[in-house]
């Protein structure tokens, strides 16, 4: 029998908190780690201590994806304990990235914002390169099995929110760790990302996310343990709700484009007027994903005008 223990950690992101989990049974697994920084790391250690667990008791760490609010504590953890880390193979190009690789990624985001008609200096988080040296990293793929707390969980690759997203589910109990793939309280942003390793074109994350939602809707899941917010069930109904929300956003974008051609930034300013500064990227990413979907349906087209991309309704 596996005991699942939620560890709610504070975060400076809009969600307010982020969830890590302990799977305690024949072994002890930590699923996700919370934010970077010593303050968050100490909070994690305190939460572990409250449940009678130290870092040295943990047999393995499994990351649902490598966004910093879920994987940020890894460097601090590895200063104190050499715990094996399991993560999807899609994270291979990001873990222990060199300065040159970091600069390529930053250049991609700069060019993406410019293509949207936005100002990269105002509308993107300027990250500093921080060299990391994760050890004992093992990569997972679709269909792999991993034991959490001594019980068998299957790995489901669910790209969309990020390229490295996985869902872990137990076929016997139906319990699932969903990371940020499915969250009850709010819809998940399918973030624009650079081309995958060895590829030249960027992924289309909303199309990926919709495929992932369809795949997960067919699984007989019971309790979902998400990356943010409360545990929930009835994932099929939630998936239908999220798909309907996407259709509504598509119609909003079409309505805006029917009044004339627009940049992605102009669409964002109409749909999300409250987004300012660095949070504008969230809206741009959301809209680009829906434009990808509308383009696939042949409802919009785009043209390149210098560095800027202009969209038209068909």
PDB file of N, CA and C in Angstrom, residues 108 111-117 189-193 202-207 249-250 253 263-265 267-268 271-272 280-296 300-302 304 308-311:
ATOM      1  N   UNK A 108      15.901  32.514 -29.323  1.00  0.00           N
ATOM      2  CA  UNK A 108      14.613  32.049 -29.851  1.00  0.00           C
ATOM      3  C   UNK A 108      13.472  32.873 -29.268  1.00  0.00           C
ATOM      4  N   UNK A 111      13.361  36.413 -30.645  1.00  0.00           N
ATOM      5  CA  UNK A 111      12.810  36.439 -32.003  1.00  0.00           C
ATOM      6  C   UNK A 111      11.308  36.163 -31.992  1.00  0.00           C
ATOM      7  N   UNK A 112      10.851  35.294 -31.090  1.00  0.00           N
ATOM      8  CA  UNK A 112       9.418  35.027 -31.003  1.00  0.00           C
ATOM      9  C   UNK A 112       8.664  36.294 -30.603  1.00  0.00           C
ATOM     10  N   UNK A 113       9.147  37.007 -29.588  1.00  0.00           N
ATOM     11  CA  UNK A 113       8.472  38.235 -29.178  1.00  0.00           C
ATOM     12  C   UNK A 113       8.489  39.284 -30.278  1.00  0.00           C
ATOM     13  N   UNK A 114       9.608  39.401 -30.982  1.00  0.00           N
ATOM     14  CA  UNK A 114       9.683  40.343 -32.100  1.00  0.00           C
ATOM     15  C   UNK A 114       8.681  39.975 -33.182  1.00  0.00           C
ATOM     16  N   UNK A 115       8.543  38.689 -33.467  1.00  0.00           N
ATOM     17  CA  UNK A 115       7.592  38.255 -34.495  1.00  0.00           C
ATOM     18  C   UNK A 115       6.154  38.555 -34.080  1.00  0.00           C
ATOM     19  N   UNK A 116       5.904  38.597 -32.777  1.00  0.00           N
ATOM     20  CA  UNK A 116       4.565  38.917 -32.263  1.00  0.00           C
ATOM     21  C   UNK A 116       4.269  40.416 -32.329  1.00  0.00           C
ATOM     22  N   UNK A 117       5.315  41.234 -32.542  1.00  0.00           N
ATOM     23  CA  UNK A 117       5.146  42.676 -32.485  1.00  0.00           C
ATOM     24  C   UNK A 117       5.305  43.219 -31.084  1.00  0.00           C
ATOM     25  N   UNK A 189      -1.552  26.737 -19.542  1.00  0.00           N
ATOM     26  CA  UNK A 189      -0.993  27.375 -20.728  1.00  0.00           C
ATOM     27  C   UNK A 189      -0.083  26.377 -21.442  1.00  0.00           C
ATOM     28  N   UNK A 190      -0.273  26.247 -22.748  1.00  0.00           N
ATOM     29  CA  UNK A 190       0.623  25.425 -23.566  1.00  0.00           C
ATOM     30  C   UNK A 190       1.727  26.344 -24.091  1.00  0.00           C
ATOM     31  N   UNK A 191       2.878  26.284 -23.475  1.00  0.00           N
ATOM     32  CA  UNK A 191       3.914  27.281 -23.708  1.00  0.00           C
ATOM     33  C   UNK A 191       4.673  27.062 -25.009  1.00  0.00           C
ATOM     34  N   UNK A 192       4.901  28.162 -25.720  1.00  0.00           N
ATOM     35  CA  UNK A 192       5.778  28.148 -26.881  1.00  0.00           C
ATOM     36  C   UNK A 192       7.200  27.832 -26.411  1.00  0.00           C
ATOM     37  N   UNK A 193       7.856  26.920 -27.115  1.00  0.00           N
ATOM     38  CA  UNK A 193       9.225  26.532 -26.778  1.00  0.00           C
ATOM     39  C   UNK A 193      10.064  26.432 -28.046  1.00  0.00           C
ATOM     40  N   UNK A 202       9.756  24.912 -34.361  1.00  0.00           N
ATOM     41  CA  UNK A 202       9.251  24.816 -32.986  1.00  0.00           C
ATOM     42  C   UNK A 202       8.065  23.855 -32.912  1.00  0.00           C
ATOM     43  N   UNK A 203       7.842  23.251 -31.755  1.00  0.00           N
ATOM     44  CA  UNK A 203       6.634  22.449 -31.569  1.00  0.00           C
ATOM     45  C   UNK A 203       5.390  23.339 -31.623  1.00  0.00           C
ATOM     46  N   UNK A 204       4.243  22.733 -31.851  1.00  0.00           N
ATOM     47  CA  UNK A 204       2.959  23.435 -31.769  1.00  0.00           C
ATOM     48  C   UNK A 204       2.253  22.928 -30.512  1.00  0.00           C
ATOM     49  N   UNK A 205       2.498  23.602 -29.377  1.00  0.00           N
ATOM     50  CA  UNK A 205       2.158  23.019 -28.079  1.00  0.00           C
ATOM     51  C   UNK A 205       0.668  22.811 -27.829  1.00  0.00           C
ATOM     52  N   UNK A 206      -0.198  23.698 -28.352  1.00  0.00           N
ATOM     53  CA  UNK A 206      -1.624  23.477 -28.101  1.00  0.00           C
ATOM     54  C   UNK A 206      -2.118  22.246 -28.849  1.00  0.00           C
ATOM     55  N   UNK A 207      -1.615  22.022 -30.055  1.00  0.00           N
ATOM     56  CA  UNK A 207      -1.986  20.809 -30.782  1.00  0.00           C
ATOM     57  C   UNK A 207      -1.494  19.570 -30.033  1.00  0.00           C
ATOM     58  N   UNK A 249     -11.787  30.408 -26.942  1.00  0.00           N
ATOM     59  CA  UNK A 249     -10.679  31.323 -27.239  1.00  0.00           C
ATOM     60  C   UNK A 249     -10.464  31.429 -28.748  1.00  0.00           C
ATOM     61  N   UNK A 250     -10.586  30.316 -29.441  1.00  0.00           N
ATOM     62  CA  UNK A 250     -10.437  30.351 -30.904  1.00  0.00           C
ATOM     63  C   UNK A 250     -11.472  31.291 -31.516  1.00  0.00           C
ATOM     64  N   UNK A 253     -10.530  34.930 -30.944  1.00  0.00           N
ATOM     65  CA  UNK A 253      -9.446  35.357 -31.841  1.00  0.00           C
ATOM     66  C   UNK A 253      -9.993  35.608 -33.246  1.00  0.00           C
ATOM     67  N   UNK A 263      -1.247  41.728 -35.466  1.00  0.00           N
ATOM     68  CA  UNK A 263      -0.123  40.999 -34.895  1.00  0.00           C
ATOM     69  C   UNK A 263      -0.615  40.197 -33.699  1.00  0.00           C
ATOM     70  N   UNK A 264       0.192  39.268 -33.262  1.00  0.00           N
ATOM     71  CA  UNK A 264      -0.167  38.493 -32.075  1.00  0.00           C
ATOM     72  C   UNK A 264      -0.232  39.413 -30.851  1.00  0.00           C
ATOM     73  N   UNK A 265       0.667  40.380 -30.779  1.00  0.00           N
ATOM     74  CA  UNK A 265       0.641  41.314 -29.657  1.00  0.00           C
ATOM     75  C   UNK A 265      -0.643  42.134 -29.660  1.00  0.00           C
ATOM     76  N   UNK A 267      -3.570  41.180 -30.874  1.00  0.00           N
ATOM     77  CA  UNK A 267      -4.631  40.278 -30.422  1.00  0.00           C
ATOM     78  C   UNK A 267      -4.579  40.129 -28.908  1.00  0.00           C
ATOM     79  N   UNK A 268      -3.374  39.959 -28.383  1.00  0.00           N
ATOM     80  CA  UNK A 268      -3.184  39.806 -26.938  1.00  0.00           C
ATOM     81  C   UNK A 268      -3.690  41.034 -26.188  1.00  0.00           C
ATOM     82  N   UNK A 271      -7.479  40.782 -26.064  1.00  0.00           N
ATOM     83  CA  UNK A 271      -8.016  39.667 -25.276  1.00  0.00           C
ATOM     84  C   UNK A 271      -7.619  39.740 -23.810  1.00  0.00           C
ATOM     85  N   UNK A 272      -6.389  40.185 -23.563  1.00  0.00           N
ATOM     86  CA  UNK A 272      -5.874  40.203 -22.193  1.00  0.00           C
ATOM     87  C   UNK A 272      -5.310  41.586 -21.857  1.00  0.00           C
ATOM     88  N   UNK A 280       3.104  39.529 -20.256  1.00  0.00           N
ATOM     89  CA  UNK A 280       2.562  39.541 -21.616  1.00  0.00           C
ATOM     90  C   UNK A 280       2.937  38.261 -22.361  1.00  0.00           C
ATOM     91  N   UNK A 281       4.121  37.709 -22.070  1.00  0.00           N
ATOM     92  CA  UNK A 281       4.543  36.478 -22.749  1.00  0.00           C
ATOM     93  C   UNK A 281       3.523  35.363 -22.567  1.00  0.00           C
ATOM     94  N   UNK A 282       2.875  35.292 -21.396  1.00  0.00           N
ATOM     95  CA  UNK A 282       1.885  34.251 -21.149  1.00  0.00           C
ATOM     96  C   UNK A 282       0.741  34.349 -22.158  1.00  0.00           C
ATOM     97  N   UNK A 283       0.276  35.588 -22.402  1.00  0.00           N
ATOM     98  CA  UNK A 283      -0.793  35.789 -23.362  1.00  0.00           C
ATOM     99  C   UNK A 283      -0.354  35.505 -24.783  1.00  0.00           C
ATOM    100  N   UNK A 284       0.849  35.943 -25.140  1.00  0.00           N
ATOM    101  CA  UNK A 284       1.366  35.701 -26.491  1.00  0.00           C
ATOM    102  C   UNK A 284       1.467  34.206 -26.769  1.00  0.00           C
ATOM    103  N   UNK A 285       1.951  33.457 -25.796  1.00  0.00           N
ATOM    104  CA  UNK A 285       2.097  32.011 -25.944  1.00  0.00           C
ATOM    105  C   UNK A 285       0.726  31.354 -26.113  1.00  0.00           C
ATOM    106  N   UNK A 286      -0.216  31.800 -25.293  1.00  0.00           N
ATOM    107  CA  UNK A 286      -1.580  31.264 -25.373  1.00  0.00           C
ATOM    108  C   UNK A 286      -2.192  31.509 -26.752  1.00  0.00           C
ATOM    109  N   UNK A 287      -2.053  32.731 -27.244  1.00  0.00           N
ATOM    110  CA  UNK A 287      -2.660  33.096 -28.520  1.00  0.00           C
ATOM    111  C   UNK A 287      -1.971  32.393 -29.684  1.00  0.00           C
ATOM    112  N   UNK A 288      -0.638  32.307 -29.657  1.00  0.00           N
ATOM    113  CA  UNK A 288       0.071  31.605 -30.734  1.00  0.00           C
ATOM    114  C   UNK A 288      -0.384  30.156 -30.822  1.00  0.00           C
ATOM    115  N   UNK A 289      -0.577  29.516 -29.688  1.00  0.00           N
ATOM    116  CA  UNK A 289      -1.057  28.141 -29.695  1.00  0.00           C
ATOM    117  C   UNK A 289      -2.413  28.005 -30.358  1.00  0.00           C
ATOM    118  N   UNK A 290      -3.324  28.937 -30.063  1.00  0.00           N
ATOM    119  CA  UNK A 290      -4.653  28.880 -30.662  1.00  0.00           C
ATOM    120  C   UNK A 290      -4.612  29.250 -32.143  1.00  0.00           C
ATOM    121  N   UNK A 291      -3.708  30.149 -32.520  1.00  0.00           N
ATOM    122  CA  UNK A 291      -3.534  30.457 -33.943  1.00  0.00           C
ATOM    123  C   UNK A 291      -3.012  29.239 -34.707  1.00  0.00           C
ATOM    124  N   UNK A 292      -2.133  28.454 -34.080  1.00  0.00           N
ATOM    125  CA  UNK A 292      -1.676  27.204 -34.699  1.00  0.00           C
ATOM    126  C   UNK A 292      -2.865  26.286 -34.986  1.00  0.00           C
ATOM    127  N   UNK A 293      -3.777  26.207 -34.027  1.00  0.00           N
ATOM    128  CA  UNK A 293      -4.958  25.357 -34.190  1.00  0.00           C
ATOM    129  C   UNK A 293      -5.865  25.895 -35.296  1.00  0.00           C
ATOM    130  N   UNK A 294      -6.079  27.206 -35.300  1.00  0.00           N
ATOM    131  CA  UNK A 294      -6.919  27.827 -36.329  1.00  0.00           C
ATOM    132  C   UNK A 294      -6.289  27.693 -37.721  1.00  0.00           C
ATOM    133  N   UNK A 295      -4.967  27.773 -37.764  1.00  0.00           N
ATOM    134  CA  UNK A 295      -4.279  27.597 -39.053  1.00  0.00           C
ATOM    135  C   UNK A 295      -4.448  26.167 -39.550  1.00  0.00           C
ATOM    136  N   UNK A 296      -4.339  25.191 -38.647  1.00  0.00           N
ATOM    137  CA  UNK A 296      -4.544  23.793 -39.033  1.00  0.00           C
ATOM    138  C   UNK A 296      -5.947  23.594 -39.604  1.00  0.00           C
ATOM    139  N   UNK A 300      -7.356  30.671 -40.465  1.00  0.00           N
ATOM    140  CA  UNK A 300      -6.511  31.861 -40.484  1.00  0.00           C
ATOM    141  C   UNK A 300      -5.296  31.583 -41.367  1.00  0.00           C
ATOM    142  N   UNK A 301      -4.636  32.646 -41.763  1.00  0.00           N
ATOM    143  CA  UNK A 301      -3.367  32.547 -42.489  1.00  0.00           C
ATOM    144  C   UNK A 301      -2.470  33.665 -41.979  1.00  0.00           C
ATOM    145  N   UNK A 302      -1.179  33.559 -42.249  1.00  0.00           N
ATOM    146  CA  UNK A 302      -0.268  34.612 -41.808  1.00  0.00           C
ATOM    147  C   UNK A 302       0.681  34.991 -42.930  1.00  0.00           C
ATOM    148  N   UNK A 304       4.602  37.200 -43.400  1.00  0.00           N
ATOM    149  CA  UNK A 304       5.780  37.753 -42.743  1.00  0.00           C
ATOM    150  C   UNK A 304       6.052  39.143 -43.311  1.00  0.00           C
ATOM    151  N   UNK A 308       8.174  40.743 -38.304  1.00  0.00           N
ATOM    152  CA  UNK A 308       6.849  40.625 -37.677  1.00  0.00           C
ATOM    153  C   UNK A 308       5.935  39.725 -38.491  1.00  0.00           C
ATOM    154  N   UNK A 309       5.130  38.941 -37.790  1.00  0.00           N
ATOM    155  CA  UNK A 309       4.150  38.064 -38.415  1.00  0.00           C
ATOM    156  C   UNK A 309       2.758  38.695 -38.253  1.00  0.00           C
ATOM    157  N   UNK A 310       2.030  38.776 -39.370  1.00  0.00           N
ATOM    158  CA  UNK A 310       0.678  39.342 -39.371  1.00  0.00           C
ATOM    159  C   UNK A 310      -0.315  38.232 -39.673  1.00  0.00           C
ATOM    160  N   UNK A 311      -1.399  38.160 -38.891  1.00  0.00           N
ATOM    161  CA  UNK A 311      -2.420  37.143 -39.097  1.00  0.00           C
ATOM    162  C   UNK A 311      -3.683  37.747 -39.713  1.00  0.00           C
TER     163      UNK A 311
END
